[in-house]
Amino acid sequence: MGFKKKISPKERLLLLDEWDRRRSLDSIFFFGKNVLGYDLEESPHHELCDFVQSNDRFKLILLPRGSYKTSIVSQIYPIWLMLKDPNARILLDSEILFNSQNNLRVISSLLERHENFRRVFGDYTSKKWTQDYIWISKRTNLMLRDPTIATGSLETVQIGPHFSHIIVDDIHSEKNSKTKAQLNQVREHFSLLFGLLEPSGTICVLGTRWSDVDLYGRIIENHKNFKVMVRQAEDDKGNLYFPSKLTKDFLIQQKSHLGPELYSCQYDNNPMPAPETATFKKIWFRYDNTKRKEVRRMYVSLDPAMPGDTAYGDNAAIVVGGLDKSNNLVVVDYKYARWEPYQMINELYKMCLKYEDDIIHGGGVGIETTLFQKMFKFEFEKKMKAEGRFYKIHELK
């Protein structure tokens, strides 16, 4: 006859700890809720955890305020990464250094004093432990000089380190989303982060919208290599994203306090166009296919851009249009992309051929000739000479 061996309370606890350890390595949600004790809910937080631990290298997460996104992505996730790989090098980046340091402070506290974590996974602390970076004691590659977790921000520039994972948390706020210069500063900072990333490294960007032309919008529009997760506090059908906290009554109050523009950013992640940052206001635009006939003098214009300036530089644009009898600007056609210089010249020439009769008897071709843009006028003249077709060129300063 067989018999069952009795398991002592100590052995039972060890088995349960091993179960927790294995499940934690498989699931950020399980690790955060059952080992670290975060107040996570199956809906919506399981979806977010699964998204974060997916194999996609580049991720963008836009959630309503108060959705625990920082707790999950900037606190639980870095610890989970170092459990999976003790040689991970992680950068916590944010708008201000204090926010990055605060997330590191929470992580340090969990590693130092969380009894459940230390029982299941052991002691990860070391003597190299400051408010700006930590090295864990479990690291196996002693040749690595970069810390396990470091902090950064718009205020600071990391020079030299190389990271396997970069987490960008709330890089935008009301303080840097109102002017074009502020928005450009954020974009340039984000571009520099790619120089700190290992060739196989990952970047996870999380935040809440502040403007229709912020960095998050630029990523969605121009960078298809990012996997994107966007959620509203309340969708078009009235379904709540986080009903236990972001209730209908709460959202009604927030909409009243914040106003429709700010609410559309903070809780809908679908910002209205901001008058402060919009050069051309949407209310100025009208759509009328019959207007082309009223254009008195048509131009094809090139606004060049050098794609190699930054990873997130501007598009070049070719626009066809002119003025009607009431001096309204009528845009007949346009094309934009991040072309190489020779492609810009070819695309401009093709647009001229398309509207040749209009521009020969109308205005001509406008090319910006400030600084390096002068080369485009020279190259276009060479193109016309080679093709044997000539258009009047206007230098735009």
Short mmCIF file of C-alpha atoms in Angstrom, two decimals:
data_model
loop_
_atom_site.label_atom_id
_atom_site.label_comp_id
_atom_site.label_asym_id
_atom_site.label_seq_id
_atom_site.Cartn_x
_atom_site.Cartn_y
_atom_site.Cartn_z
CA MET A 1 0.00 0.00 0.00
CA GLY A 2 1.18 3.48 -0.80
CA PHE A 3 1.29 6.24 1.74
CA LYS A 4 1.51 10.01 1.69
CA LYS A 5 4.45 11.68 3.31
CA LYS A 6 3.45 14.32 5.78
CA ILE A 7 4.72 17.79 4.93
CA SER A 8 5.94 19.92 7.78
CA PRO A 9 4.77 23.54 8.07
CA LYS A 10 8.28 24.68 7.14
CA GLU A 11 8.35 22.47 4.03
CA ARG A 12 4.89 23.66 3.08
CA LEU A 13 6.02 27.29 3.34
CA LEU A 14 9.06 26.55 1.18
CA LEU A 15 6.86 24.95 -1.48
CA LEU A 16 4.50 27.92 -1.42
CA ASP A 17 7.44 30.30 -1.73
CA GLU A 18 8.76 28.33 -4.71
CA TRP A 19 5.31 28.50 -6.28
CA ASP A 20 5.25 32.27 -5.73
CA ARG A 21 8.72 32.60 -7.21
CA ARG A 22 7.88 30.70 -10.37
CA ARG A 23 4.54 32.41 -10.88
CA SER A 24 6.15 35.81 -10.30
CA LEU A 25 8.70 35.23 -13.05
CA ASP A 26 5.83 34.38 -15.42
CA SER A 27 3.50 37.24 -14.51
CA ILE A 28 4.09 40.86 -13.49
CA PHE A 29 0.48 40.99 -12.28
CA PHE A 30 0.96 38.02 -9.94
CA PHE A 31 4.28 39.37 -8.70
CA GLY A 32 2.94 42.85 -7.99
CA LYS A 33 -0.28 41.72 -6.33
CA ASN A 34 0.67 38.54 -4.46
CA VAL A 35 4.33 39.09 -3.60
CA LEU A 36 4.72 42.86 -3.30
CA GLY A 37 1.14 43.41 -2.11
CA TYR A 38 0.09 46.19 -4.49
CA ASP A 39 -3.66 46.79 -4.65
CA LEU A 40 -4.04 45.63 -8.25
CA GLU A 41 -7.34 44.57 -9.79
CA GLU A 42 -7.90 41.95 -12.45
CA SER A 43 -9.52 44.63 -14.57
CA PRO A 44 -7.85 46.84 -15.67
CA HIS A 45 -4.39 46.02 -14.30
CA HIS A 46 -3.91 42.51 -15.67
CA GLU A 47 -4.17 43.87 -19.21
CA LEU A 48 -1.56 46.54 -18.47
CA CYS A 49 0.84 44.03 -16.90
CA ASP A 50 0.52 41.68 -19.85
CA PHE A 51 1.17 44.57 -22.24
CA VAL A 52 4.28 45.65 -20.33
CA GLN A 53 5.84 42.18 -20.27
CA SER A 54 5.18 41.51 -23.97
CA ASN A 55 8.19 40.93 -26.21
CA ASP A 56 7.78 44.21 -28.12
CA ARG A 57 10.91 46.34 -27.78
CA PHE A 58 9.18 49.73 -27.97
CA LYS A 59 5.95 50.45 -26.11
CA LEU A 60 3.79 53.53 -25.51
CA ILE A 61 1.21 53.46 -22.72
CA LEU A 62 -1.34 56.27 -22.34
CA LEU A 63 -3.78 55.82 -19.46
CA PRO A 64 -6.07 58.13 -17.47
CA ARG A 65 -4.69 59.74 -14.35
CA GLY A 66 -5.03 57.59 -11.26
CA SER A 67 -4.78 54.25 -13.09
CA TYR A 68 -1.69 52.95 -11.18
CA LYS A 69 0.45 53.12 -14.32
CA THR A 70 3.49 54.48 -12.44
CA SER A 71 3.14 51.87 -9.70
CA ILE A 72 3.12 49.05 -12.23
CA VAL A 73 5.56 50.28 -14.88
CA SER A 74 8.07 52.35 -12.88
CA GLN A 75 8.13 50.37 -9.62
CA ILE A 76 6.96 46.76 -10.03
CA TYR A 77 8.30 46.29 -13.57
CA PRO A 78 11.96 47.28 -12.84
CA ILE A 79 12.14 44.81 -9.96
CA TRP A 80 10.61 42.10 -12.18
CA LEU A 81 13.22 42.84 -14.85
CA MET A 82 16.12 42.40 -12.43
CA LEU A 83 14.60 39.13 -11.17
CA LYS A 84 14.47 37.86 -14.76
CA ASP A 85 17.98 39.13 -15.48
CA PRO A 86 20.27 40.13 -12.59
CA ASN A 87 22.55 41.87 -15.13
CA ALA A 88 19.80 44.20 -16.36
CA ARG A 89 20.63 47.92 -16.51
CA ILE A 90 17.55 50.09 -16.20
CA LEU A 91 17.11 53.86 -16.59
CA LEU A 92 14.15 55.52 -14.87
CA ASP A 93 13.53 58.76 -16.78
CA SER A 94 10.98 61.50 -16.12
CA GLU A 95 10.33 65.21 -16.51
CA ILE A 96 12.02 66.09 -13.21
CA LEU A 97 14.70 64.14 -11.38
CA PHE A 98 12.73 64.04 -8.13
CA ASN A 99 10.06 61.83 -9.76
CA SER A 100 12.66 59.32 -10.96
CA GLN A 101 14.36 59.37 -7.57
CA ASN A 102 11.03 58.81 -5.84
CA ASN A 103 10.36 55.68 -7.90
CA LEU A 104 13.85 54.42 -7.10
CA ARG A 105 13.22 55.19 -3.42
CA VAL A 106 10.12 52.96 -3.50
CA ILE A 107 12.05 50.19 -5.24
CA SER A 108 14.91 50.42 -2.74
CA SER A 109 12.49 50.25 0.17
CA LEU A 110 10.81 47.14 -1.22
CA LEU A 111 14.14 45.38 -1.75
CA GLU A 112 15.42 46.35 1.69
CA ARG A 113 12.41 45.88 3.93
CA HIS A 114 9.62 43.94 2.22
CA GLU A 115 9.55 40.69 4.22
CA ASN A 116 7.55 38.67 1.70
CA PHE A 117 9.83 39.65 -1.18
CA ARG A 118 13.00 38.89 0.79
CA ARG A 119 11.66 35.51 1.91
CA VAL A 120 10.74 34.47 -1.65
CA PHE A 121 13.67 35.97 -3.56
CA GLY A 122 16.39 36.69 -1.00
CA ASP A 123 18.55 39.72 -0.29
CA TYR A 124 19.30 41.94 -3.31
CA THR A 125 20.80 44.87 -1.42
CA SER A 126 24.40 46.01 -1.69
CA LYS A 127 26.63 48.82 -0.43
CA LYS A 128 26.24 50.71 -3.73
CA TRP A 129 22.89 52.26 -2.90
CA THR A 130 22.15 55.97 -3.37
CA GLN A 131 19.17 58.16 -4.26
CA ASP A 132 20.31 58.20 -7.90
CA TYR A 133 21.31 54.62 -8.58
CA ILE A 134 21.58 51.10 -7.13
CA TRP A 135 23.64 48.01 -7.84
CA ILE A 136 22.10 44.70 -6.74
CA SER A 137 24.11 42.00 -5.00
CA LYS A 138 22.78 39.24 -7.29
CA ARG A 139 24.57 40.56 -10.40
CA THR A 140 26.58 37.79 -12.04
CA ASN A 141 28.52 39.79 -14.65
CA LEU A 142 31.00 41.66 -12.50
CA MET A 143 32.52 43.34 -15.56
CA LEU A 144 29.47 45.59 -15.97
CA ARG A 145 30.19 49.09 -14.67
CA ASP A 146 26.71 50.58 -15.16
CA PRO A 147 24.23 50.43 -12.25
CA THR A 148 21.26 48.08 -12.11
CA ILE A 149 18.93 51.08 -11.89
CA ALA A 150 19.81 54.71 -12.58
CA THR A 151 17.71 57.87 -12.61
CA GLY A 152 17.44 60.59 -15.23
CA SER A 153 15.25 63.48 -16.33
CA LEU A 154 14.89 66.42 -18.67
CA GLU A 155 17.09 68.31 -16.20
CA THR A 156 19.97 65.84 -16.43
CA VAL A 157 21.85 64.29 -19.32
CA GLN A 158 23.23 60.78 -18.94
CA ILE A 159 26.62 60.47 -20.66
CA GLY A 160 28.37 57.13 -21.03
CA PRO A 161 26.02 54.50 -19.52
CA HIS A 162 24.34 51.89 -21.69
CA PHE A 163 20.99 50.52 -20.64
CA SER A 164 19.11 47.34 -21.50
CA HIS A 165 15.80 48.96 -20.52
CA ILE A 166 14.65 52.59 -20.44
CA ILE A 167 11.38 53.60 -18.77
CA VAL A 168 10.11 57.10 -19.58
CA ASP A 169 7.41 58.08 -17.09
CA ASP A 170 5.36 61.30 -17.43
CA ILE A 171 7.89 63.23 -19.50
CA HIS A 172 5.20 65.86 -20.15
CA SER A 173 3.33 68.15 -17.75
CA GLU A 174 1.61 71.53 -17.92
CA LYS A 175 5.06 73.11 -17.50
CA ASN A 176 6.53 71.85 -20.78
CA SER A 177 3.55 71.41 -23.11
CA LYS A 178 2.47 74.97 -23.91
CA THR A 179 5.03 76.33 -26.39
CA LYS A 180 6.78 74.94 -29.42
CA ALA A 181 10.17 75.38 -27.73
CA GLN A 182 9.06 73.35 -24.72
CA LEU A 183 7.66 70.58 -26.91
CA ASN A 184 10.87 70.47 -28.96
CA GLN A 185 12.95 70.18 -25.80
CA VAL A 186 11.03 67.05 -24.79
CA ARG A 187 11.39 65.52 -28.26
CA GLU A 188 15.12 66.22 -28.37
CA HIS A 189 15.63 64.69 -24.93
CA PHE A 190 13.72 61.59 -25.96
CA SER A 191 15.81 61.28 -29.12
CA LEU A 192 19.00 61.32 -27.04
CA LEU A 193 17.79 58.33 -25.02
CA PHE A 194 18.22 56.08 -28.03
CA GLY A 195 21.95 56.73 -27.86
CA LEU A 196 21.96 55.20 -24.36
CA LEU A 197 20.11 52.04 -25.38
CA GLU A 198 21.76 48.69 -26.02
CA PRO A 199 21.17 47.34 -29.56
CA SER A 200 18.62 44.83 -28.26
CA GLY A 201 17.30 47.09 -25.49
CA THR A 202 13.72 48.16 -24.81
CA ILE A 203 12.00 51.50 -24.24
CA CYS A 204 8.68 51.80 -22.46
CA VAL A 205 7.02 55.24 -22.50
CA LEU A 206 4.06 55.92 -20.23
CA GLY A 207 2.07 59.02 -19.52
CA THR A 208 -1.08 61.04 -19.95
CA ARG A 209 -1.70 63.45 -22.80
CA TRP A 210 -1.15 67.18 -22.31
CA SER A 211 -1.31 68.45 -25.88
CA ASP A 212 -2.35 67.28 -29.32
CA VAL A 213 1.24 67.91 -30.49
CA ASP A 214 3.15 66.36 -27.56
CA LEU A 215 5.78 63.64 -27.81
CA TYR A 216 3.17 60.91 -27.39
CA GLY A 217 1.23 62.16 -30.40
CA ARG A 218 4.44 62.31 -32.44
CA ILE A 219 5.22 58.68 -31.56
CA ILE A 220 1.72 57.51 -32.54
CA GLU A 221 1.79 59.42 -35.82
CA ASN A 222 5.31 58.78 -37.05
CA HIS A 223 6.80 55.74 -35.36
CA LYS A 224 5.05 52.49 -36.20
CA ASN A 225 7.68 50.38 -34.43
CA PHE A 226 6.03 51.36 -31.12
CA LYS A 227 3.27 49.12 -29.83
CA VAL A 228 0.64 51.49 -28.44
CA MET A 229 -1.90 51.09 -25.64
CA VAL A 230 -4.35 53.99 -25.19
CA ARG A 231 -7.29 53.88 -22.80
CA GLN A 232 -9.97 56.41 -21.81
CA ALA A 233 -11.49 56.74 -18.37
CA GLU A 234 -14.88 56.33 -20.06
CA ASP A 235 -15.30 55.14 -23.63
CA ASP A 236 -17.93 56.19 -26.17
CA LYS A 237 -20.31 53.48 -24.92
CA GLY A 238 -20.09 54.64 -21.30
CA ASN A 239 -17.85 51.78 -20.12
CA LEU A 240 -15.46 52.77 -17.32
CA TYR A 241 -11.80 51.80 -17.49
CA PHE A 242 -11.22 51.67 -13.71
CA PRO A 243 -14.75 51.67 -12.24
CA SER A 244 -13.74 51.05 -8.62
CA LYS A 245 -11.72 54.28 -8.53
CA LEU A 246 -12.54 56.41 -11.58
CA THR A 247 -16.29 56.33 -11.04
CA LYS A 248 -18.87 58.19 -13.13
CA ASP A 249 -19.48 60.69 -10.31
CA PHE A 250 -15.75 61.33 -9.95
CA LEU A 251 -15.30 61.85 -13.68
CA ILE A 252 -18.24 64.26 -13.82
CA GLN A 253 -16.63 66.28 -11.02
CA GLN A 254 -13.24 66.24 -12.75
CA LYS A 255 -14.73 67.43 -16.02
CA SER A 256 -16.37 70.31 -14.17
CA HIS A 257 -13.16 71.23 -12.32
CA LEU A 258 -10.73 70.82 -15.22
CA GLY A 259 -12.83 72.03 -18.12
CA PRO A 260 -13.29 70.17 -21.41
CA GLU A 261 -9.80 70.84 -22.85
CA LEU A 262 -7.77 69.58 -19.88
CA TYR A 263 -10.21 66.72 -19.23
CA SER A 264 -9.82 65.56 -22.84
CA CYS A 265 -6.08 65.20 -22.15
CA GLN A 266 -6.01 63.80 -18.63
CA TYR A 267 -8.90 61.34 -18.81
CA ASP A 268 -9.70 60.80 -22.51
CA ASN A 269 -6.13 60.80 -23.84
CA ASN A 270 -7.63 62.53 -26.87
CA PRO A 271 -6.55 66.18 -26.50
CA MET A 272 -8.29 69.06 -28.18
CA PRO A 273 -6.06 71.26 -30.33
CA ALA A 274 -4.29 73.73 -28.03
CA PRO A 275 -4.53 77.38 -29.17
CA GLU A 276 -1.20 78.16 -27.51
CA THR A 277 0.77 75.66 -29.62
CA ALA A 278 -1.20 75.59 -32.87
CA THR A 279 0.28 77.77 -35.61
CA PHE A 280 -2.78 77.17 -37.76
CA LYS A 281 -6.05 76.85 -35.85
CA LYS A 282 -8.44 74.10 -36.92
CA ILE A 283 -11.35 76.54 -36.93
CA TRP A 284 -9.64 78.37 -39.81
CA PHE A 285 -9.89 75.37 -42.14
CA ARG A 286 -12.69 74.74 -44.64
CA TYR A 287 -12.98 71.83 -47.07
CA ASP A 288 -14.38 72.58 -50.53
CA ASN A 289 -13.37 70.66 -53.66
CA THR A 290 -14.72 73.42 -55.94
CA LYS A 291 -12.24 76.01 -54.68
CA ARG A 292 -9.41 74.90 -57.00
CA LYS A 293 -11.11 76.62 -59.93
CA GLU A 294 -10.92 79.95 -58.07
CA VAL A 295 -7.13 79.87 -57.53
CA ARG A 296 -5.66 82.76 -59.51
CA ARG A 297 -1.97 81.89 -59.34
CA MET A 298 -0.78 78.44 -58.25
CA TYR A 299 2.52 77.56 -56.60
CA VAL A 300 4.28 74.33 -55.66
CA SER A 301 6.29 74.89 -52.47
CA LEU A 302 8.91 72.75 -50.72
CA ASP A 303 9.59 72.96 -46.98
CA PRO A 304 12.68 70.73 -46.66
CA ALA A 305 13.90 68.87 -43.58
CA MET A 306 17.02 66.84 -42.99
CA PRO A 307 15.99 63.38 -41.73
CA GLY A 308 19.36 62.69 -40.15
CA ASP A 309 19.17 65.55 -37.62
CA THR A 310 17.39 63.52 -34.93
CA ALA A 311 15.55 60.24 -34.72
CA TYR A 312 12.36 62.23 -34.29
CA GLY A 313 12.93 65.10 -36.70
CA ASP A 314 10.34 66.90 -38.80
CA ASN A 315 8.84 65.74 -42.07
CA ALA A 316 9.59 67.52 -45.31
CA ALA A 317 6.47 68.84 -47.04
CA ILE A 318 5.42 69.72 -50.58
CA VAL A 319 2.29 71.86 -50.85
CA VAL A 320 0.36 72.99 -53.93
CA GLY A 321 -1.89 76.01 -53.61
CA GLY A 322 -2.57 79.68 -54.13
CA LEU A 323 -4.97 82.52 -53.36
CA ASP A 324 -8.55 82.87 -54.50
CA LYS A 325 -10.20 86.17 -55.43
CA SER A 326 -10.93 86.85 -51.74
CA ASN A 327 -7.29 86.23 -50.76
CA ASN A 328 -8.08 82.98 -49.00
CA LEU A 329 -5.26 80.45 -49.14
CA VAL A 330 -6.44 77.36 -51.03
CA VAL A 331 -4.44 74.14 -50.59
CA VAL A 332 -4.98 72.00 -53.66
CA ASP A 333 -2.62 69.11 -52.93
CA TYR A 334 0.15 68.12 -50.51
CA LYS A 335 2.60 65.37 -49.71
CA TYR A 336 4.89 64.86 -46.72
CA ALA A 337 7.43 62.30 -45.48
CA ARG A 338 10.91 61.99 -44.03
CA TRP A 339 12.67 61.85 -47.39
CA GLU A 340 16.35 61.75 -48.18
CA PRO A 341 17.50 64.91 -50.04
CA TYR A 342 17.47 63.28 -53.49
CA GLN A 343 13.95 61.96 -52.81
CA MET A 344 12.74 65.47 -51.97
CA ILE A 345 13.97 66.77 -55.32
CA ASN A 346 12.33 63.88 -57.19
CA GLU A 347 9.02 64.29 -55.33
CA LEU A 348 9.04 68.05 -55.96
CA TYR A 349 9.68 67.51 -59.66
CA LYS A 350 6.85 64.94 -59.90
CA MET A 351 4.46 67.39 -58.23
CA CYS A 352 5.51 70.09 -60.72
CA LEU A 353 4.76 67.74 -63.63
CA LYS A 354 1.34 66.97 -62.15
CA TYR A 355 0.40 70.67 -62.01
CA GLU A 356 2.63 71.89 -64.83
CA ASP A 357 0.04 73.94 -66.73
CA ASP A 358 -1.09 75.67 -63.55
CA ILE A 359 2.35 76.67 -62.32
CA ILE A 360 3.77 77.64 -65.73
CA HIS A 361 0.92 80.08 -66.23
CA GLY A 362 0.70 80.83 -62.52
CA GLY A 363 3.20 81.38 -59.73
CA GLY A 364 6.00 78.84 -60.02
CA VAL A 365 8.00 76.86 -57.47
CA GLY A 366 8.83 78.06 -53.96
CA ILE A 367 11.85 76.60 -52.15
CA GLU A 368 13.11 77.62 -48.72
CA THR A 369 16.71 78.80 -49.09
CA THR A 370 17.74 79.54 -45.51
CA LEU A 371 21.05 78.02 -44.38
CA PHE A 372 21.48 74.42 -45.64
CA GLN A 373 18.20 74.59 -47.60
CA LYS A 374 20.02 76.51 -50.37
CA MET A 375 21.31 73.18 -51.66
CA PHE A 376 17.78 72.13 -52.62
CA LYS A 377 17.40 75.06 -55.03
CA PHE A 378 20.72 74.16 -56.64
CA GLU A 379 19.81 70.46 -56.94
CA PHE A 380 16.35 71.27 -58.35
CA GLU A 381 17.92 73.50 -61.00
CA LYS A 382 20.19 70.59 -61.98
CA LYS A 383 17.14 68.31 -62.16
CA MET A 384 15.28 70.72 -64.45
CA LYS A 385 18.31 71.06 -66.72
CA ALA A 386 18.69 67.27 -66.97
CA GLU A 387 14.99 66.82 -67.78
CA GLY A 388 14.77 69.78 -70.12
CA ARG A 389 11.76 71.32 -68.36
CA PHE A 390 12.01 74.62 -66.50
CA TYR A 391 9.87 76.34 -63.88
CA LYS A 392 10.24 79.73 -62.24
CA ILE A 393 11.82 79.38 -58.79
CA HIS A 394 11.03 81.71 -55.88
CA GLU A 395 13.49 81.71 -52.97
CA LEU A 396 11.62 81.66 -49.65
CA LYS A 397 13.51 83.22 -46.74
#
